[in-house]
Tab-separated table of C-alpha atoms and ligand atoms in Angstrom:
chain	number	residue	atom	x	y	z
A	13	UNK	CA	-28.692	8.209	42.720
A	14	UNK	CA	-27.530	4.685	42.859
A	15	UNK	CA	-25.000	3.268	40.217
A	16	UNK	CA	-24.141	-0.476	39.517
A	17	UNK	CA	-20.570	-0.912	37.946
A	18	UNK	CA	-20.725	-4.335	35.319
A	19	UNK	CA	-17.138	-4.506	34.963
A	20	UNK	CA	-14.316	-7.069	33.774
A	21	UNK	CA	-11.032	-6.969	32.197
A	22	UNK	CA	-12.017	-9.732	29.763
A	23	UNK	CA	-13.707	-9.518	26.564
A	24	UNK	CA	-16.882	-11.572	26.014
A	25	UNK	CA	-17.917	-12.754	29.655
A	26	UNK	CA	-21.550	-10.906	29.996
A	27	UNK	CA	-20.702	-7.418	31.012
A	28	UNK	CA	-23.126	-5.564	28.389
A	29	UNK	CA	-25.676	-8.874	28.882
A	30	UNK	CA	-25.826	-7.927	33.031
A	31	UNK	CA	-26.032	-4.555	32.501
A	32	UNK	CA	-29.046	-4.688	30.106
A	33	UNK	CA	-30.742	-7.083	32.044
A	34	UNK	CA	-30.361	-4.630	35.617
A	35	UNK	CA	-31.692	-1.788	33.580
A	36	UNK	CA	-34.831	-3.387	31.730
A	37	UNK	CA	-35.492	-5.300	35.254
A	38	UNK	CA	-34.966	-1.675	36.998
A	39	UNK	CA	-37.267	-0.264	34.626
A	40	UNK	CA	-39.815	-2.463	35.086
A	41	UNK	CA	-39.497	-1.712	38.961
A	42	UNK	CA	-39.943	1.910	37.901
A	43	UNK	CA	-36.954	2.772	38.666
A	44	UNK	CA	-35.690	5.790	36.179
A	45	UNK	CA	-32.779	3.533	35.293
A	46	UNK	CA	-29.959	4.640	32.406
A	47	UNK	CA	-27.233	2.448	30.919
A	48	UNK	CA	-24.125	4.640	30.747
A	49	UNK	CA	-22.230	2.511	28.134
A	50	UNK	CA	-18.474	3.011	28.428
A	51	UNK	CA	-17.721	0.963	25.566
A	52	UNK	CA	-17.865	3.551	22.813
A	53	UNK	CA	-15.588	1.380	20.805
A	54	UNK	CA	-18.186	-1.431	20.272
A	55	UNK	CA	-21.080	0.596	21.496
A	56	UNK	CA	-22.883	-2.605	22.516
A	57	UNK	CA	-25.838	-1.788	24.429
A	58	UNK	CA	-26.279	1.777	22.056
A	59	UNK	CA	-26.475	-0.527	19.282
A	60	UNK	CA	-28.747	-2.884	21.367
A	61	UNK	CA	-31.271	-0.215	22.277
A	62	UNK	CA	-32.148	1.085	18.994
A	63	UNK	CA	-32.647	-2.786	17.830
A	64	UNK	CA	-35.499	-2.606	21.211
A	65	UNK	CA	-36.641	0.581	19.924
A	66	UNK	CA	-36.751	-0.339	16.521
A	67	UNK	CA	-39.023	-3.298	17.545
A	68	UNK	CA	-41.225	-0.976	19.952
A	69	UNK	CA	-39.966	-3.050	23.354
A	70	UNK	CA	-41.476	-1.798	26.755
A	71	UNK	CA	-39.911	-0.926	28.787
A	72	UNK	CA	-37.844	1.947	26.828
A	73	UNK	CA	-34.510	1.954	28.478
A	74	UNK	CA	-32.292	4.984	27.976
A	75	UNK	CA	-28.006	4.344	27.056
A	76	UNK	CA	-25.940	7.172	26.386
A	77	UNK	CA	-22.313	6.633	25.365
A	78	UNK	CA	-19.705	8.412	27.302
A	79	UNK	CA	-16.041	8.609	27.059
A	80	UNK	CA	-15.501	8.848	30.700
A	81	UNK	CA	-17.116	7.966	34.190
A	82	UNK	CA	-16.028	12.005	35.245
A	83	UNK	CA	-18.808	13.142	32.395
A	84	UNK	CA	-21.063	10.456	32.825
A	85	UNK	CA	-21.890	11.210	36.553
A	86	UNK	CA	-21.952	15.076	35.489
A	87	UNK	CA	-24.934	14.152	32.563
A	88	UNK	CA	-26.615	11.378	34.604
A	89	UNK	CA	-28.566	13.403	38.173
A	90	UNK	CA	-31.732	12.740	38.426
A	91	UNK	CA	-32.145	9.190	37.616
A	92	UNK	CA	-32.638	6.926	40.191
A	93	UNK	CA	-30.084	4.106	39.241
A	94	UNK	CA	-27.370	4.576	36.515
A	95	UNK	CA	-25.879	0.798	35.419
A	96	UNK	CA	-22.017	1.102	34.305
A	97	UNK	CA	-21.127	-1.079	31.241
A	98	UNK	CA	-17.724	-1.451	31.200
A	99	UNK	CA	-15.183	-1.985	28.331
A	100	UNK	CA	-13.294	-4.882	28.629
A	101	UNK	CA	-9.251	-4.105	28.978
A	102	UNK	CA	-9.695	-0.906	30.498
A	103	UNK	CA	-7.781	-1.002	33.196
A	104	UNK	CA	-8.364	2.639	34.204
A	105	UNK	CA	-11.785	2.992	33.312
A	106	UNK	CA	-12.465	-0.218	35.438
A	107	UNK	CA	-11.045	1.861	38.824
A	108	UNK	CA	-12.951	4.181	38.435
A	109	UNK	CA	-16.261	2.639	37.468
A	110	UNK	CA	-14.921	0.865	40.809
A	111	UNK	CA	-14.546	4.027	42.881
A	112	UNK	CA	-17.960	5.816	42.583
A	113	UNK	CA	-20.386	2.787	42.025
A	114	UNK	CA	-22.400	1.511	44.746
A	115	UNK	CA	-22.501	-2.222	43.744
A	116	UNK	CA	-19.831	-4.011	41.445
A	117	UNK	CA	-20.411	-6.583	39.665
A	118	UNK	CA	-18.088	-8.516	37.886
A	119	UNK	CA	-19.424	-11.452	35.334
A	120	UNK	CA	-17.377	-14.502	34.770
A	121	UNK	CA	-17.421	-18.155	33.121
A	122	UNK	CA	-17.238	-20.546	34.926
A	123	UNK	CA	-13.627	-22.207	34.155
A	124	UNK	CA	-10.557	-21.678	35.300
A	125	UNK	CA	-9.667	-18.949	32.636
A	126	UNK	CA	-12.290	-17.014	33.606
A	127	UNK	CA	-12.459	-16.906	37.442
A	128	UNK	CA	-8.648	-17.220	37.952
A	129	UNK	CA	-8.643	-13.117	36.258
A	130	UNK	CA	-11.600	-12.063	38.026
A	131	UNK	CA	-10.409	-12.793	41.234
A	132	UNK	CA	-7.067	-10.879	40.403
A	133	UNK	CA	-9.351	-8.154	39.531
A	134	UNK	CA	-10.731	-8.405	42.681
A	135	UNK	CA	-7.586	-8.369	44.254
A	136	UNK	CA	-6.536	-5.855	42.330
A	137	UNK	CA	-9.647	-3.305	43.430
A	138	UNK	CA	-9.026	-4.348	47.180
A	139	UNK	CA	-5.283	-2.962	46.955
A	140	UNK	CA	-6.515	0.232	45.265
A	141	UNK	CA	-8.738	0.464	48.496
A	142	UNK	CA	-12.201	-0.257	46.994
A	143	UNK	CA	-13.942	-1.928	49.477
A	144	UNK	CA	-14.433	-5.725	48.786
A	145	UNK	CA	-18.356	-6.022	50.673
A	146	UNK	CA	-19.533	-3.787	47.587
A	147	UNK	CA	-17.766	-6.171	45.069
A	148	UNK	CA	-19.936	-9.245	43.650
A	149	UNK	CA	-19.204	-12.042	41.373
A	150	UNK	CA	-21.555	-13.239	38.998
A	151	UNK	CA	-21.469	-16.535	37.250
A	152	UNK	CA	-22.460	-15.739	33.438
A	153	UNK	CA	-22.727	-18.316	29.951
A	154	UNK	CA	-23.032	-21.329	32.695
A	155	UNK	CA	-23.070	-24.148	30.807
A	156	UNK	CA	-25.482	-27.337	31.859
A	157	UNK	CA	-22.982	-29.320	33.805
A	158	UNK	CA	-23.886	-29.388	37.521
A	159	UNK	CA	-20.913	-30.378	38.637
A	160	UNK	CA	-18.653	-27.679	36.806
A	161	UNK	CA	-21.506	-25.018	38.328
A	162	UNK	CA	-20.550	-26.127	41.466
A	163	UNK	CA	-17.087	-26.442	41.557
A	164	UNK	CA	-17.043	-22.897	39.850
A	165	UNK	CA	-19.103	-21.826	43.345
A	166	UNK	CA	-16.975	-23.350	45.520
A	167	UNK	CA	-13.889	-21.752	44.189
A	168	UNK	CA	-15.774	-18.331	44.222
A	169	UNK	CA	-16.454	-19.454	48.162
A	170	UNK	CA	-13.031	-19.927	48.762
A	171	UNK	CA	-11.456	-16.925	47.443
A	172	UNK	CA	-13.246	-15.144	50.253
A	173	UNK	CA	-14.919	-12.841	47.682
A	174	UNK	CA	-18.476	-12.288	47.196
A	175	UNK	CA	-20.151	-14.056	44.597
A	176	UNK	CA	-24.585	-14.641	43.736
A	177	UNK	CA	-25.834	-17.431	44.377
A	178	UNK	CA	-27.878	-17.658	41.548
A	179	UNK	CA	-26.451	-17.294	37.444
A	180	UNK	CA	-26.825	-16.934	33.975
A	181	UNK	CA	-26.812	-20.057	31.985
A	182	UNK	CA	-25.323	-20.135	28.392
A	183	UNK	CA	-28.547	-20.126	26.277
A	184	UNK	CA	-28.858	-19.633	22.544
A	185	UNK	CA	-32.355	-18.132	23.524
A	186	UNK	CA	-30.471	-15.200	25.089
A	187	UNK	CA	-28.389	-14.601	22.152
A	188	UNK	CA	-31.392	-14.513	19.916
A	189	UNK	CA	-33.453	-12.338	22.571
A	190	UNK	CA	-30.591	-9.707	22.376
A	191	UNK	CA	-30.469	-9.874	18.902
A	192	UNK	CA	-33.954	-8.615	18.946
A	193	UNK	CA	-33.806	-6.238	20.923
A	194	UNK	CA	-34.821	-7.608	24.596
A	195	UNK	CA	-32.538	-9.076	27.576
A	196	UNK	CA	-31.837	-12.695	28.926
A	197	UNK	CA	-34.622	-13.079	30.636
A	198	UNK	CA	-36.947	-11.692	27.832
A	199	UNK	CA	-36.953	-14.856	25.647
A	200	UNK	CA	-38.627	-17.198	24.267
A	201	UNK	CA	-38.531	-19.648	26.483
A	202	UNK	CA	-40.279	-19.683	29.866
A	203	UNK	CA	-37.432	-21.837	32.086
A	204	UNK	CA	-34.616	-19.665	30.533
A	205	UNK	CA	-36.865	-16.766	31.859
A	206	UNK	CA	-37.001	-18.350	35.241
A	207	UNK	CA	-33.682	-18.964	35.568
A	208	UNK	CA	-32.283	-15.313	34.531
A	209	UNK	CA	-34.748	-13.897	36.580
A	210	UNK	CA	-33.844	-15.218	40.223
A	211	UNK	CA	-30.038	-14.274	39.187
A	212	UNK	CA	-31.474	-10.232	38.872
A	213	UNK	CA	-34.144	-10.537	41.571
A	214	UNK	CA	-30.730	-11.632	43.646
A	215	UNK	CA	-29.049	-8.296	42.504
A	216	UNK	CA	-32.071	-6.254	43.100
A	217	UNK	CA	-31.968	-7.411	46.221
A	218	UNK	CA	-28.842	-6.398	46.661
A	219	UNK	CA	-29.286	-2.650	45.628
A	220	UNK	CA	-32.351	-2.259	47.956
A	221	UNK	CA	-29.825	-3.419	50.934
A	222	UNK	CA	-27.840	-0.605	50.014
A	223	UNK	CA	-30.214	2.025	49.655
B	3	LIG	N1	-25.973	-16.144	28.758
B	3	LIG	C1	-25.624	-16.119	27.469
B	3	LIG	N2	-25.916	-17.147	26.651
B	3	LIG	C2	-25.562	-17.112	25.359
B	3	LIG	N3	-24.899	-16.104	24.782
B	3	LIG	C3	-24.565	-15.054	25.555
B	3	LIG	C4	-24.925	-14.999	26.921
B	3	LIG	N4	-24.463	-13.824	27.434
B	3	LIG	C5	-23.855	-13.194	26.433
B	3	LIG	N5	-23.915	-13.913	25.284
B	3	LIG	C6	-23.311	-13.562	23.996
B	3	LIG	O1	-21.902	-13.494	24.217
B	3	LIG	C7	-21.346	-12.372	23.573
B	3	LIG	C8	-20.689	-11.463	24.589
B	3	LIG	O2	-21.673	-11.007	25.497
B	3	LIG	P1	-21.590	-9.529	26.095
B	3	LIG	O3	-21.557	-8.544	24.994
B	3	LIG	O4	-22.648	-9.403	27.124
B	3	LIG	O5	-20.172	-9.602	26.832
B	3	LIG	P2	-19.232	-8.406	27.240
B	3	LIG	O6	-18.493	-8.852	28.447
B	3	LIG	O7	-19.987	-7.143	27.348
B	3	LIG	O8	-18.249	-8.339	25.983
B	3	LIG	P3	-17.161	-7.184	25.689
B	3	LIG	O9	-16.030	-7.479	26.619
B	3	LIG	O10	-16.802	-7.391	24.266
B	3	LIG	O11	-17.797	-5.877	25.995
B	3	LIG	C9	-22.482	-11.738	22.786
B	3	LIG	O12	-22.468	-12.301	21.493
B	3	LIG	C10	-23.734	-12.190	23.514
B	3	LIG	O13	-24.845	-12.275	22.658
B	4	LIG	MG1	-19.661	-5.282	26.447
């Protein structure tokens, strides 16, 4: 079994958005993929999944809510990929999510707000000896300025961490897809698609490396 931790410490950056869009993308790749969703508070992707249900979307994914990463792995043998979503200021949870999963991936905006914590994060994971090859940045809610998309990347570059090349833009299409039931690159519009799509083909990619 492979696992993906989507983790952050701050609220709203894409964490339940990346880890729906692995596991429908998994799924697709017939993977037998499940969403643990850490975030029993909110609930996000639970809540998210019986919307898709609800409106009969194929794939089916499968989220189950746990309170803890220790009773998650227990419930979860036999699929091929679990996808962690994290909560956000869970400083605990976050370690360990960081500790067993193969891949991290940590969304972020791309201003200063946002990247400055997730690279302390990173930091942060590095002195609590997770190894820092494993741990990936993803830009997430890019907004259409070239220029801020590439000075985001070349902060990312010098930080030393690693980041994808490729993103998520900020799209009210991917609101509205989620809304409904299906992930970013499951709306409406074709070039939204596109665009989402390279960003998880990237992190595919990425898994099948480590398998
Ligand atoms: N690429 C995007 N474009 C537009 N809206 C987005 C995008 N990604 C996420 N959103 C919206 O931003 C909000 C937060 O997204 P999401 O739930 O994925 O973040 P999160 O990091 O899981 O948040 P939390 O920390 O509360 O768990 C949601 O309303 C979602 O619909
Ligand atoms: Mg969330």
């Amino acid at each position: 079994m492979l696992s993906i931790g989507v983790i952050s410490q701050k609220g709203g950056v894409g964490k339940s958005t990346t880890a729906r869009l692995i596991a429908v993308n998994s799924a697709l790749a017939e993977l037998d993929t499940k969403i643990i969703d850490l975030d029993i508070q909110q609930g996000t992707c639970t809540a998210w999944n019986s919307r898709r249900m609800q409106n009969n979307i194929t794939p089916h994914i499968s989220v189950e809510q746990f309170p803890s990463v220790r009773a998650a792995i227990k419930k979860s043998s036999g699929y091929d990929l679990v996808i962690f979503d994290g909560s956000p200021h869970a400083t605990k949870q976050t370690l360990e999510v960081s500790q067993v999963a193969n891949l991290i991936v940590i969304p972020s905006g791309t201003s200063l707000d946002d990247l400055e914590p997730s690279i302390l994060l990173c930091h942060e994971l590095k002195s609590k000896g997770v190894n820092r090859d494993k741990i990936y940045i993803l830009l997430s809610k890019v907004g259409s300025s070239e220029v801020e998309l590439n000075e985001a990347k070349e902060y990312l570059q010098r930080s030393g961490y690693n980041h994808f090349k490729n993103y998520i833009p900020e799209k009210t299409a991917i609101r509205r897809a989620l809304d409904s039931g299906r992930c970013a690159n499951e709306t409406d519009y074709k070039s939204v698609n596109e665009t989402v799509q390279k960003a998880v083909d990237e992190i595919a990619n990425k898994i099948g490396e480590m398998v």
